[in-house]
Short mmCIF file of C-alpha atoms in Angstrom, two decimals:
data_model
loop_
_atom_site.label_atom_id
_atom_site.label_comp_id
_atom_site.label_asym_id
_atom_site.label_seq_id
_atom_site.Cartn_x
_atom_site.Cartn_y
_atom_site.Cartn_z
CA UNK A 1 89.99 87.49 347.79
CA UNK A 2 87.83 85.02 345.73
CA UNK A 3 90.34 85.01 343.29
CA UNK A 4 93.12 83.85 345.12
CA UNK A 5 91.36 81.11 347.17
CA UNK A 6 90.49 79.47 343.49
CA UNK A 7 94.42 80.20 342.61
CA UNK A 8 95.61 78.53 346.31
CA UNK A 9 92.95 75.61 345.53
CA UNK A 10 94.40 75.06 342.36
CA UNK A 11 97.76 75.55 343.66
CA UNK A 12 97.14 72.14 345.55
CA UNK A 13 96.45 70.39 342.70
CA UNK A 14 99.53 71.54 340.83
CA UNK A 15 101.54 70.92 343.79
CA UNK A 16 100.02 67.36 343.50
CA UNK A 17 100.90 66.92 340.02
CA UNK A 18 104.27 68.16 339.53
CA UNK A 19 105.21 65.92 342.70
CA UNK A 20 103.66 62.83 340.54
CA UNK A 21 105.22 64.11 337.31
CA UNK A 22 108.47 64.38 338.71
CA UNK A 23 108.78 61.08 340.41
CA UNK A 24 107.59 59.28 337.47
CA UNK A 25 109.87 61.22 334.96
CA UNK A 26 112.81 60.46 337.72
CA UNK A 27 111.91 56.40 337.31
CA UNK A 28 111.25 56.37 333.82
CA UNK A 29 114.87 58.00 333.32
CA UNK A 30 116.54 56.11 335.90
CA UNK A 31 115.08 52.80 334.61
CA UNK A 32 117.84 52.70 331.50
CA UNK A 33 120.69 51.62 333.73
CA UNK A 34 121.25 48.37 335.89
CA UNK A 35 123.74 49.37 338.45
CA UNK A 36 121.33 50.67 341.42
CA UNK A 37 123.56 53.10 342.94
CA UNK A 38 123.25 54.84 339.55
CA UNK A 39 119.69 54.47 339.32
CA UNK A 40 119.49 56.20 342.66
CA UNK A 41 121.46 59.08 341.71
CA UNK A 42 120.29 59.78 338.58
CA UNK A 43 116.16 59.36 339.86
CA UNK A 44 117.72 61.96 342.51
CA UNK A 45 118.60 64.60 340.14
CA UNK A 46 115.96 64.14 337.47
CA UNK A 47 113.15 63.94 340.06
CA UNK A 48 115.14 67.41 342.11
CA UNK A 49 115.48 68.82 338.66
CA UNK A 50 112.06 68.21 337.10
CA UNK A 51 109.74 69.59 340.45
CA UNK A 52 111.97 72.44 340.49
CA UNK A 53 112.17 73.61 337.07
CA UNK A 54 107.96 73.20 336.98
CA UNK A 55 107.56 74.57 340.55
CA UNK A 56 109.69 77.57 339.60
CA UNK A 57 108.03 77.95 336.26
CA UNK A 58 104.54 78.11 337.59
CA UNK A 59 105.55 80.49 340.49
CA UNK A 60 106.44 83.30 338.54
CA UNK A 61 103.99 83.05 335.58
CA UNK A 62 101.12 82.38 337.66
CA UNK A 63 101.68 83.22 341.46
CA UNK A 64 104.35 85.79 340.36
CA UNK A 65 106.79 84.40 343.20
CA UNK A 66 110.35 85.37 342.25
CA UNK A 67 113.15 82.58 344.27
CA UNK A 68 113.33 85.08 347.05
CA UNK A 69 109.57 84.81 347.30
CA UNK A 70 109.58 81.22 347.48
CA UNK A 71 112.78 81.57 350.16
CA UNK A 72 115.39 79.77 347.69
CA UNK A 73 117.48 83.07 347.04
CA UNK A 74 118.88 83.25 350.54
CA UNK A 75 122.42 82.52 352.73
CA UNK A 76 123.48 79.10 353.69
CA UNK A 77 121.47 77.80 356.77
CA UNK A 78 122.84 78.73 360.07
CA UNK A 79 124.46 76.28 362.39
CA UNK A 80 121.48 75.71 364.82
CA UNK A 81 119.78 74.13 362.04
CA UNK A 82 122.32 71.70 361.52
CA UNK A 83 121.87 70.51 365.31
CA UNK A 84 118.56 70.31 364.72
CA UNK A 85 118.68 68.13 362.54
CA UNK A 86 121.28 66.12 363.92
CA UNK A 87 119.53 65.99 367.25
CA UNK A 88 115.77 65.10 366.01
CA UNK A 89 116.64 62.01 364.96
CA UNK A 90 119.33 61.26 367.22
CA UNK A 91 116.24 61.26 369.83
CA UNK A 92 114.13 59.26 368.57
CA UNK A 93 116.42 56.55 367.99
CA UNK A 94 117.82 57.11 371.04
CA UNK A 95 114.67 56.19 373.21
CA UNK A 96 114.25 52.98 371.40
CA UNK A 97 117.78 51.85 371.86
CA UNK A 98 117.62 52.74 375.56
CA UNK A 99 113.92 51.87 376.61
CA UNK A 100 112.21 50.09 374.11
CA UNK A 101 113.42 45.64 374.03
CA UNK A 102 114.23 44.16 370.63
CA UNK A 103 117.17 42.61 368.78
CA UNK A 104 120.45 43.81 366.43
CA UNK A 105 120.32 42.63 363.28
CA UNK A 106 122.67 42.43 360.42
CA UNK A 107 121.64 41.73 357.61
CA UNK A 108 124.69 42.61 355.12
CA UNK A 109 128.11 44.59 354.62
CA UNK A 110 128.15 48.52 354.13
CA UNK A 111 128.86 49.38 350.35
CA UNK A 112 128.56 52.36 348.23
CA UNK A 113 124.97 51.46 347.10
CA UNK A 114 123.67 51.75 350.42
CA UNK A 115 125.59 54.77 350.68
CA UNK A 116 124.49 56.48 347.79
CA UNK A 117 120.57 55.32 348.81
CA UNK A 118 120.73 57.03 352.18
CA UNK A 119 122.04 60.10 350.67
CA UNK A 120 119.54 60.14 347.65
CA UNK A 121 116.36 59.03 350.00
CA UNK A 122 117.21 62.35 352.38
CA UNK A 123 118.31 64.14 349.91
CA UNK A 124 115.26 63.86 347.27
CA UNK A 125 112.34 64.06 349.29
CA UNK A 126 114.28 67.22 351.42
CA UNK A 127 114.42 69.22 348.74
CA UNK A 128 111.35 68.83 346.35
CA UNK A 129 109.18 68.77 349.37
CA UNK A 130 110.26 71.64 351.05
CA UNK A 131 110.28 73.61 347.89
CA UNK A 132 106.80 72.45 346.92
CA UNK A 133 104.98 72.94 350.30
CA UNK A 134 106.73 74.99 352.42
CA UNK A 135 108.39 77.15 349.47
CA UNK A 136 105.97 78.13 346.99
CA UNK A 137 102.62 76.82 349.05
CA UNK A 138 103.11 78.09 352.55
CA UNK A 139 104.65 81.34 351.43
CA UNK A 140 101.80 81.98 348.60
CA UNK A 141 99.16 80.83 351.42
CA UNK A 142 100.99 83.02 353.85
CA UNK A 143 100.19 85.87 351.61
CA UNK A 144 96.56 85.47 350.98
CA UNK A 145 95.34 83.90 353.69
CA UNK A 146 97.42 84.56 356.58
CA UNK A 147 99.93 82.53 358.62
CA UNK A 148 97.73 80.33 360.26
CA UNK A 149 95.70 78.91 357.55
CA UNK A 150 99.46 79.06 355.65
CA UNK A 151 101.09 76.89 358.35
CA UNK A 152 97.81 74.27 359.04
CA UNK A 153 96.22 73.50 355.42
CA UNK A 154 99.90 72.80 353.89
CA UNK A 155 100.46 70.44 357.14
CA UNK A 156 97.27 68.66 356.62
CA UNK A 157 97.97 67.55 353.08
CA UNK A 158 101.66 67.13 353.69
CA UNK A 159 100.03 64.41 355.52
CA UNK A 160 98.03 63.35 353.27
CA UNK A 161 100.63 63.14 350.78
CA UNK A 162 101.78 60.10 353.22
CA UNK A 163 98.89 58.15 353.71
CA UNK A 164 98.53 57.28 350.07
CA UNK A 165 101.72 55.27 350.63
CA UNK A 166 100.45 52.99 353.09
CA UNK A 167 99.77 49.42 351.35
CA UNK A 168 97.79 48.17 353.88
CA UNK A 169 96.34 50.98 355.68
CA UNK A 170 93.99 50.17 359.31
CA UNK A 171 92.37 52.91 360.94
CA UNK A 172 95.13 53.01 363.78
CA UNK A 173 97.89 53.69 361.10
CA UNK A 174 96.18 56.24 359.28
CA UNK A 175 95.19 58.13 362.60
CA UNK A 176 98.72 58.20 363.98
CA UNK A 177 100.15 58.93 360.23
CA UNK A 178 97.99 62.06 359.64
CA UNK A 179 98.59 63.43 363.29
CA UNK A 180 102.47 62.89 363.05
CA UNK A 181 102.44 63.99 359.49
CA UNK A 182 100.44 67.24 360.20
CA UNK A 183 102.95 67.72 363.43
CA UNK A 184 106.17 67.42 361.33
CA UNK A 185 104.91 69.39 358.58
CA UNK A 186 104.38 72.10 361.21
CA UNK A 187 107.42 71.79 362.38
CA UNK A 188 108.78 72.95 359.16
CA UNK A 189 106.35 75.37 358.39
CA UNK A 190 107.65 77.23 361.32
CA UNK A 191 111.18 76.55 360.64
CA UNK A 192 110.87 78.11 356.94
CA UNK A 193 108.76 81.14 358.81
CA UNK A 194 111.59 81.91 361.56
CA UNK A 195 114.00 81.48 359.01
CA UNK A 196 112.49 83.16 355.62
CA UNK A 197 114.52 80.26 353.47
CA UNK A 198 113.55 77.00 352.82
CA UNK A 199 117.26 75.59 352.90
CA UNK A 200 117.13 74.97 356.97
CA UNK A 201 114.23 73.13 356.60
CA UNK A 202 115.64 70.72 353.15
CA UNK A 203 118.73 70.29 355.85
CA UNK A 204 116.66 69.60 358.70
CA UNK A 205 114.30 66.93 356.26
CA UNK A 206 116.89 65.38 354.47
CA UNK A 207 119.16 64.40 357.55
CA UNK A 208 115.61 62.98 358.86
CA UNK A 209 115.07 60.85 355.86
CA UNK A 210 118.78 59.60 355.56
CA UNK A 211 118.84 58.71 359.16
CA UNK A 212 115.27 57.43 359.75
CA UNK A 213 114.72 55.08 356.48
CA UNK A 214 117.84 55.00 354.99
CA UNK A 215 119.78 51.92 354.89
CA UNK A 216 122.88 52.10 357.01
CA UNK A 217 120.79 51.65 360.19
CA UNK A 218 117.44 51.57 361.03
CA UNK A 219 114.66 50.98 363.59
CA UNK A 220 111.57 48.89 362.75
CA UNK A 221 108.95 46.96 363.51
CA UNK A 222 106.70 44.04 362.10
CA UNK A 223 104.95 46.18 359.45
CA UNK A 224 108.31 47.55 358.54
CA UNK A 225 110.01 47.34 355.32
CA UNK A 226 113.16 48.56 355.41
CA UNK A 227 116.57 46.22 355.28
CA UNK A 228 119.49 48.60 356.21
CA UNK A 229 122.67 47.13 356.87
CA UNK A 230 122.21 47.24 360.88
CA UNK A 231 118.35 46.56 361.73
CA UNK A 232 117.16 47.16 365.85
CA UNK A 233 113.72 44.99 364.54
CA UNK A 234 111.54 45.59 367.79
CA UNK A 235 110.02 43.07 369.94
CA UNK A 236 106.84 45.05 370.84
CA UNK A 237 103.71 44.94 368.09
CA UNK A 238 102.27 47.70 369.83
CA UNK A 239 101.03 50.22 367.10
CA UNK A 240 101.85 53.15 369.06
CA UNK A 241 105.19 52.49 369.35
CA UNK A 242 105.95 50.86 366.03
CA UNK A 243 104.33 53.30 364.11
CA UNK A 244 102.28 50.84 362.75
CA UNK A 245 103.06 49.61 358.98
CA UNK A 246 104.45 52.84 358.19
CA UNK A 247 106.86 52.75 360.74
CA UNK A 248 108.69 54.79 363.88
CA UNK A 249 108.13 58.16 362.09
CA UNK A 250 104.42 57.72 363.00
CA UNK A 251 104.66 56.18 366.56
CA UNK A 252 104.45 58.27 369.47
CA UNK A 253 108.31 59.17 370.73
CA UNK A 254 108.20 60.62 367.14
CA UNK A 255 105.00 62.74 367.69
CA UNK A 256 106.45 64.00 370.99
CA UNK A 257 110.03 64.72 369.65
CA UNK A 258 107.94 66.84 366.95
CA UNK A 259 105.61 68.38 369.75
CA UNK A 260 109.22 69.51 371.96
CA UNK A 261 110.55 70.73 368.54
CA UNK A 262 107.96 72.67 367.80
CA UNK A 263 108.14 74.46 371.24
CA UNK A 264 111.70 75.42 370.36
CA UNK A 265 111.17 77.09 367.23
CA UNK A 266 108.47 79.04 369.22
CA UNK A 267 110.58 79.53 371.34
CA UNK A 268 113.41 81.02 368.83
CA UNK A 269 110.98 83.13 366.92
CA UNK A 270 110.08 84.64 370.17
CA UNK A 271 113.31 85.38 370.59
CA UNK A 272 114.62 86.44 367.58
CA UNK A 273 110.97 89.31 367.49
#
């Protein structure tokens, strides 16, 4: 038992490092060309490429996961995940448009580079974190320590993971962060438990991603950086509904739409037992 506490601790680490690895392999090889939509697609698939190629490598020589272990080797995600991840976002962005005052901006044309960055910004993180953290270290952690520890420690630093992006980080940001963080990450946790594959959660992610922060349209505040094409820029500077400088993903309607999700896919494994 010793043993393979040390091996999940280190696990972490590695998890750590091959995310880092990756995404700096992915800019160093996308940094040769000028033409961004390019440089998007090709930091896609050398970043996708790299984490998996290490991630798979290390599962089988060390954890001795094989791709059904890690939930890769498995049928094409059922249509209910698909409206999941349609609907989660839809939600969110939903409230603010209906409830929540502040103005329509637009701020250029559509083209194929914002196109191809909305794809590549669901797309990337989908797949390399779900196959880190819920594919090789909630299934290994699932294993040795059981399914709660497997679904909570994962979350935590999935959250953590975050937080190390904020530039200027207050304690308000970092609180809401690390509690919607920990909530999403839960969220697919369960999702890659009900469903023994990690492919409905990359769907579920990456449709997330594209639609939150990607740059066809998007919802921000004051602390917010991104300029998609359409921009609803909110009028309130409340921190619990802006998200704070990280943005709507970390505000409360966000939390909650995790918190209802999460009841679902209780719900469905409840069902499906």
């Amino acid at each position: 038992m010793i043993k393979k506490s040390v091996i999940n601790i280190v696990t972490v680490f590695i998890i750590f490092g091959i995310l880092q690895i990756s995404d700096y392999v992915g800019n160093l090889a996308s940094a040769y060309f000028s033409n961004l939509a390019v440089t998007y697609i090709v930091y896609t698939f050398v970043h996708i490429g790299v984490a998996l190629l290490m991630g798979i490598v290390y599962a089988k020589l060390v954890l001795k996961m094989s791709l059904k272990d890690i939930g890769m080797w498995t049928r094409f995600p059922e249509r209910i995940w698909w409206g999941i991840g349609i609907v989660l976002p839809c939600v969110v962005s939903g409230f603010y448009l209906c409830f929540v005052e502040g103005r329509l901006i637009k701020t250029c044309t559509i083209n194929i580079t914002v196109i191809v960055f909305t794809i590549c910004v669901g797309i990337s993180a989908g797949v390399v974190e779900e196959f880190l953290f819920r594919g090789i270290l909630f299934r290994y952690m699932k294993e040795t320590w059981g399914v709660v520890m497997a679904v909570i420690v994962p979350s935590v630093l999935f959250a953590l993971l975050h937080v190390r992006n904020l530039k200027n980080p207050d304690i308000t940001t970092i609180t809401l962060l690390m509690l919607s963080g920990t909530l999403v990450a839960i969220l697919f946790s369960l999702i890659s438990w009900i469903s023994e594959s990690i492919w409905p959660g990359v769907v579920i992610h990456s449709l997330w991603n594209s639609a939150i922060i990607g740059q066809v349209f998007a919802i921000s505040g004051s602390g917010n950086w991104n300029q998609a094409v359409y921009r609803y820029k909110l009028a309130s500077k409340n921190d619990f509904l802006t998200g704070g400088t990280f943005g709507i993903e970390a505000a409360v309607p966000a939390i909650i739409t995790y918190l209802g999700a999460i009841l679902v896919i209780i719900y469905l494994r409840k069902r499906k037992r």
